[in-house]
CSV table of C-alpha atoms and ligand atoms in Angstrom, one decimal:
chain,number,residue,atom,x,y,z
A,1,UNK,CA,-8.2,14.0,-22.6
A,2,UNK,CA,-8.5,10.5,-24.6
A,3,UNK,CA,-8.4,8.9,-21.9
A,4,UNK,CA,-8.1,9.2,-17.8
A,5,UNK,CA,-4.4,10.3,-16.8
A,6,UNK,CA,-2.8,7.4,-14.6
A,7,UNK,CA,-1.6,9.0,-11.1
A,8,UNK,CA,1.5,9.6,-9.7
A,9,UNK,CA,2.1,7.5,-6.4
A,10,UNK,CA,4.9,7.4,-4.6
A,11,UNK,CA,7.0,5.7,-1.3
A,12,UNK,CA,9.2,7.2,0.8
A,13,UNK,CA,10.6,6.4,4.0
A,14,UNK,CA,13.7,5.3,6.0
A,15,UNK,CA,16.0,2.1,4.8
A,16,UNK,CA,14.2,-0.7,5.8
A,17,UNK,CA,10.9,0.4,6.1
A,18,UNK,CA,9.6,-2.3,3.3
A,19,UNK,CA,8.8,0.3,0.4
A,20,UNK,CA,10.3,-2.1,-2.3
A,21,UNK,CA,8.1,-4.7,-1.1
A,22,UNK,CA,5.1,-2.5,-0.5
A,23,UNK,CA,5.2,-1.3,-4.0
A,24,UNK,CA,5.2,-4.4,-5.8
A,25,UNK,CA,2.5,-5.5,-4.4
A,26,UNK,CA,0.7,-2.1,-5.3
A,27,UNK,CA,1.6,-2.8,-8.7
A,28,UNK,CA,0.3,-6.3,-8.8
A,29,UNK,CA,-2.7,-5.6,-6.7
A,30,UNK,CA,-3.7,-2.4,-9.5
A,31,UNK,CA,-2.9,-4.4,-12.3
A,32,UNK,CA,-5.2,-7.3,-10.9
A,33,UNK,CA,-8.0,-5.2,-11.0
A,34,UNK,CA,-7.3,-3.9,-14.5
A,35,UNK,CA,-6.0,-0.6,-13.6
A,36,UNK,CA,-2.5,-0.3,-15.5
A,37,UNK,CA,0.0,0.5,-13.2
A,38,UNK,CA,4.1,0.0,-13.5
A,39,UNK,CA,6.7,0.8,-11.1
A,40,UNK,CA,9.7,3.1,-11.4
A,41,UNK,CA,12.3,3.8,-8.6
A,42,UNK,CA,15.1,6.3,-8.0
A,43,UNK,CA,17.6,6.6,-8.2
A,44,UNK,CA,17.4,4.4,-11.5
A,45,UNK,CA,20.4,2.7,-11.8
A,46,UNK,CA,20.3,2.0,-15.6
A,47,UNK,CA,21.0,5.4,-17.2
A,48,UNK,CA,24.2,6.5,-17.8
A,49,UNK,CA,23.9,9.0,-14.7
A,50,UNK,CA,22.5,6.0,-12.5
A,51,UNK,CA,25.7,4.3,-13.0
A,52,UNK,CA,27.3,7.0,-11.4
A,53,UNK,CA,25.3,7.5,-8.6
A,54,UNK,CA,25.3,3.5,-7.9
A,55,UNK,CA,29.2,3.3,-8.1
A,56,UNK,CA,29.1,6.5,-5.2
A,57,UNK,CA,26.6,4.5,-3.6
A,58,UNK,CA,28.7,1.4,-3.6
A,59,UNK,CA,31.5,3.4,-2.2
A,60,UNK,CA,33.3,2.6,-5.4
A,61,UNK,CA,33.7,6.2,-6.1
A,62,UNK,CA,33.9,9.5,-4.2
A,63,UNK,CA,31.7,12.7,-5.3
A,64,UNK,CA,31.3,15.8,-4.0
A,65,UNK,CA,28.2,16.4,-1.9
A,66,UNK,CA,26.3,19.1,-3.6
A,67,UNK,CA,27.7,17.3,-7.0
A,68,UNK,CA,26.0,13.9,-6.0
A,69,UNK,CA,22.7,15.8,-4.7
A,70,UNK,CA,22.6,17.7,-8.6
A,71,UNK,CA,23.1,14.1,-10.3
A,72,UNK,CA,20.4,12.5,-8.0
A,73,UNK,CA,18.0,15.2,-9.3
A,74,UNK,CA,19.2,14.9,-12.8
A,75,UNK,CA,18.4,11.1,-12.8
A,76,UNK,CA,15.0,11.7,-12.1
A,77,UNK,CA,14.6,14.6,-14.3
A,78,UNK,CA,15.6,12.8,-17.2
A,79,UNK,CA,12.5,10.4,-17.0
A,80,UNK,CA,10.1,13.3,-16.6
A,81,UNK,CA,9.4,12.4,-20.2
A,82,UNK,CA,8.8,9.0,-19.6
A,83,UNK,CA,7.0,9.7,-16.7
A,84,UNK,CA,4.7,12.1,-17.9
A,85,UNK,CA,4.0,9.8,-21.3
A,86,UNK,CA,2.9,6.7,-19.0
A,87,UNK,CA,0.5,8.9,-17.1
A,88,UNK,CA,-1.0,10.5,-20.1
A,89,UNK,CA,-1.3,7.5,-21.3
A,90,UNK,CA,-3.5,6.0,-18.5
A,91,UNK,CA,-0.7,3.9,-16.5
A,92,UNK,CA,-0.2,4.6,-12.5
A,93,UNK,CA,3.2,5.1,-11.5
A,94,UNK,CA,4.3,3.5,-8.5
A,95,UNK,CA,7.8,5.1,-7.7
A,96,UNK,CA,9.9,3.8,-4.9
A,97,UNK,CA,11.8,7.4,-3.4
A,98,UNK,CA,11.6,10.5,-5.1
A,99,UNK,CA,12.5,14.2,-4.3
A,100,UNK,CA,11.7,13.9,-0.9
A,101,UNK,CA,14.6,11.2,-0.2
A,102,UNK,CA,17.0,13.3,-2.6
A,103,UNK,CA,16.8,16.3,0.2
A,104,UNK,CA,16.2,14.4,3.4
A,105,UNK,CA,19.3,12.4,2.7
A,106,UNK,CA,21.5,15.3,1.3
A,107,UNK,CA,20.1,18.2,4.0
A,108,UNK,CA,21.2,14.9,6.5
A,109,UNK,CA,24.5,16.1,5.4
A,110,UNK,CA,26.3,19.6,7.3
A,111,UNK,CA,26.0,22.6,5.6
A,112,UNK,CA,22.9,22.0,3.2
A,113,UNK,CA,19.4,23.5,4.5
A,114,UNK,CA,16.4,22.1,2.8
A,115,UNK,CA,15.8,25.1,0.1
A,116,UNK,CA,18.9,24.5,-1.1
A,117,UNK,CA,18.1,20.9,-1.4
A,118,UNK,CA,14.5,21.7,-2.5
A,119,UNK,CA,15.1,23.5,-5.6
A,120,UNK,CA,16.6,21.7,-8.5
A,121,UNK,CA,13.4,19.1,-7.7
A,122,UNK,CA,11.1,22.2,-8.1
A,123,UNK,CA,9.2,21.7,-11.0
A,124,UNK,CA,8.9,17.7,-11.1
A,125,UNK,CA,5.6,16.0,-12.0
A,126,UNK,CA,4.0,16.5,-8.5
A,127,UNK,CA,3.1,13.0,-7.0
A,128,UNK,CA,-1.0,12.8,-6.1
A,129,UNK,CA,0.2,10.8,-3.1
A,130,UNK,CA,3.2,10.4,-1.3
A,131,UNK,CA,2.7,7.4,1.4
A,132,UNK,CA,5.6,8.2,3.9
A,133,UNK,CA,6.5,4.4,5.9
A,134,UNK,CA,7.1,5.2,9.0
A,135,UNK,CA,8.6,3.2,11.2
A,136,UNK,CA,10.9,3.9,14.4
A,137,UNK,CA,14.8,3.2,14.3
A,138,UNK,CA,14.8,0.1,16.9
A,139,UNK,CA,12.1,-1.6,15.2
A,140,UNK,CA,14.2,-0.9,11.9
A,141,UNK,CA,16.7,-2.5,13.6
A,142,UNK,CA,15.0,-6.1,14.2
A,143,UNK,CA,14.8,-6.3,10.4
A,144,UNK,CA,18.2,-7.0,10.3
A,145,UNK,CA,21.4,-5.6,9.5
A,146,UNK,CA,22.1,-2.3,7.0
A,147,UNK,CA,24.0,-3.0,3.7
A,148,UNK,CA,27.1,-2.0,3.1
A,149,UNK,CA,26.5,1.3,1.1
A,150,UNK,CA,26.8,4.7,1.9
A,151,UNK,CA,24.2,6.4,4.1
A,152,UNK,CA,23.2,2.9,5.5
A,153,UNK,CA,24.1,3.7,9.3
A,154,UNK,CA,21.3,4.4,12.4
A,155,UNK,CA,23.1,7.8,13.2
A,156,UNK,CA,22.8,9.2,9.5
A,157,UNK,CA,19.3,7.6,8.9
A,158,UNK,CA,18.4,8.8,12.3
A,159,UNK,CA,19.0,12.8,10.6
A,160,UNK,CA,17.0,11.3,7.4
A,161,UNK,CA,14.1,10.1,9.4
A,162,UNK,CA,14.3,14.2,11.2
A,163,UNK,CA,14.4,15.8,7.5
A,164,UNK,CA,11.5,13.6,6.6
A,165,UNK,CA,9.7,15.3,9.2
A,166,UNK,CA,10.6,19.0,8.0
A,167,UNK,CA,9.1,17.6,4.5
A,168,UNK,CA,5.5,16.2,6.0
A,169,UNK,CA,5.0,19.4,7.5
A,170,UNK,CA,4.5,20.7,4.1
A,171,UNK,CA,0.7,20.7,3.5
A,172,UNK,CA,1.0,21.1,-0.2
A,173,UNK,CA,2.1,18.0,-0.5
A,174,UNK,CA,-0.7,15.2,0.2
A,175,UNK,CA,1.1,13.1,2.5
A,176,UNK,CA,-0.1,10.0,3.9
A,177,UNK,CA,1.8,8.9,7.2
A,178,UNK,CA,1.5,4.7,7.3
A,179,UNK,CA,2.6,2.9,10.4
A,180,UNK,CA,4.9,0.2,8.5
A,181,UNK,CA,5.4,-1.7,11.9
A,182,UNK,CA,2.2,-3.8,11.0
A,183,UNK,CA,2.0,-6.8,9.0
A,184,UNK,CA,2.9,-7.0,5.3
A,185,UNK,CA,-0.5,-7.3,4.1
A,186,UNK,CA,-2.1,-5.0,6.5
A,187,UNK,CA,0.2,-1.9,5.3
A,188,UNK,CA,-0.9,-3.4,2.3
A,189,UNK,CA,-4.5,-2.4,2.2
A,190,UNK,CA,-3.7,0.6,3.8
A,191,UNK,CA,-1.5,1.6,0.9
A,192,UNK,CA,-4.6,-0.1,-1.9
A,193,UNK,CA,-6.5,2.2,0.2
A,194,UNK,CA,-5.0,5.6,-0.1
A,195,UNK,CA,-4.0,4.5,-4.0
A,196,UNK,CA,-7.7,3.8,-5.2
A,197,UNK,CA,-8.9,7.4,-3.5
A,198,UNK,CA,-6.3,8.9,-5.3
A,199,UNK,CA,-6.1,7.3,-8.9
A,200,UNK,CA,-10.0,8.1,-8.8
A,201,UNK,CA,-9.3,12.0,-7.8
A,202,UNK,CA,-6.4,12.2,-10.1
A,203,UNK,CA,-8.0,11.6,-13.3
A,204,UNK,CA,-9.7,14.4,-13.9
A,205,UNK,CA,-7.2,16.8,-13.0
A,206,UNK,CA,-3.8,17.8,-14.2
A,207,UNK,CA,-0.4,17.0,-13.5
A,208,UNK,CA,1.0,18.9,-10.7
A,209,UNK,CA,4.3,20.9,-10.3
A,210,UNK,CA,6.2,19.9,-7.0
A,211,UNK,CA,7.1,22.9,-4.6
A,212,UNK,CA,6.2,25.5,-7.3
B,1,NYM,N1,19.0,8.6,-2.1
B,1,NYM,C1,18.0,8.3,-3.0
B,1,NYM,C2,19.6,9.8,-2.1
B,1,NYM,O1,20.5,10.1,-1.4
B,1,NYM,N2,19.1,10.8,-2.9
B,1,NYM,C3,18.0,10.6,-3.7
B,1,NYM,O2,17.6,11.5,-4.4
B,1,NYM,C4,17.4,9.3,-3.8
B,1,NYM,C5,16.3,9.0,-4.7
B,1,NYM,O3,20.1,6.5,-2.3
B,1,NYM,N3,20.1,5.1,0.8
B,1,NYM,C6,19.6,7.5,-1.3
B,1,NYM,C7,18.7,6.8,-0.4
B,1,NYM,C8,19.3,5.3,-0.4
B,1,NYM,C9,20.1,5.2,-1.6
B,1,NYM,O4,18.3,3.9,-2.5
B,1,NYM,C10,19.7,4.2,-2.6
B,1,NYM,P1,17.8,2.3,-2.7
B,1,NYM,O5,16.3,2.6,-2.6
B,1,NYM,O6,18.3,1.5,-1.6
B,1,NYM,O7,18.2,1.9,-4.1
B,2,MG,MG1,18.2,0.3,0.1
């Protein structure tokens, strides 16, 4: 390799649980020490198939459920190339939500098991971290109120939050649980933390392949 591959970091966690916020400040906080890092999130709303997943999400359109669940994966399967260019290329990603939202939220749904959720995701660029904010669903609820899009209720995120917990229990995956009910700038260094440990163990090794 020219040069050290950046790592793949990414945030998960229930709606209000301050992952936008939390991974800005990774970014910055990288950046400031001259380790190039950018931020992605998904579902990106800018492609052609994150327009249709926003306009479901807005409730401005209807989809089917295992339809919705394919395009969700799609969307982040089309910046694999991206993705896997910035890392070669010595940037960190920082990626707000990932496979691991994509099946707690659709197994949150009746009828769909994990596996079934699991598998178009198989194959992804395997995250060297996954930092899952937790925090519980009354403390959730002091934030303030939910949005108005779909999913953004205390009985579905309640399921999320369970599905979440299927997902952790898989040790192949190097999750990271972080109490998210502390201050800003304490799950901060928690998160610079687990990041630094893990863009220093990354760059020597390949890119991994999730759930394969
Ligand atoms: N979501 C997100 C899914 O249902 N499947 C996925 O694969 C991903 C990545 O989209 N409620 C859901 C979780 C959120 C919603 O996310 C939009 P955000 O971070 O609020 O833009
Ligand atoms: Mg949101």
């Amino acid at each position: 390799m020219a040069c050290k591959r950046g790592a793949l970091i990414v945030l998960e966690g229930v709606d209000k649980a301050g992952k936008t916020t939390q991974c800005k400040k990774l970014v910055q906080a990288l950046e400031l020490s001259g380790r190039p890092a950018e931020m992605m999130r998904f579902p990106d709303r800018t492609t052609t198939i994150g327009q249709l997943i926003s306009s479901y999400l807005e409730k401005k359109s209807d989809l089917e459920d295992h339809t919705v669940h394919l395009l969700f994966s799609a969307n982040r399967w089309e910046l694999v190339p991206l993705m896997k260019k910035k890392l070669e290329q010595g940037t960190t990603l920082v990626v707000d939500r990932y496979a691991f939202s994509g099946v707690a939220f659709t197994s949150a749904k009746p009828g769909f098991c994990l596996d079934w959720c699991k598998s178009p995701d198989v194959g992804l660029p395997k995250p060297d971290l996954v930092m899952f904010l937790q925090l519980n669903p009354s403390e959730a609820a002091q934030r303030g109120q939910f949005g108005e899009e779909r999913y953004e209720n205390s009985t579905f995120q309640d399921r999320v939050q369970q599905r979440f917990e299927e997902l952790m229990k898989d040790t192949s995956v190097n999750w990271k649980v972080i109490d998210a009910a502390q201050s800003v700038e304490d799950v901060h260094t928690n998160i610079q933390n687990h990041s630094l440990n893990t863009i220093h163990k990354a760059q020597d090794m390949p890119v991994g392949e999730l759930w394969k």
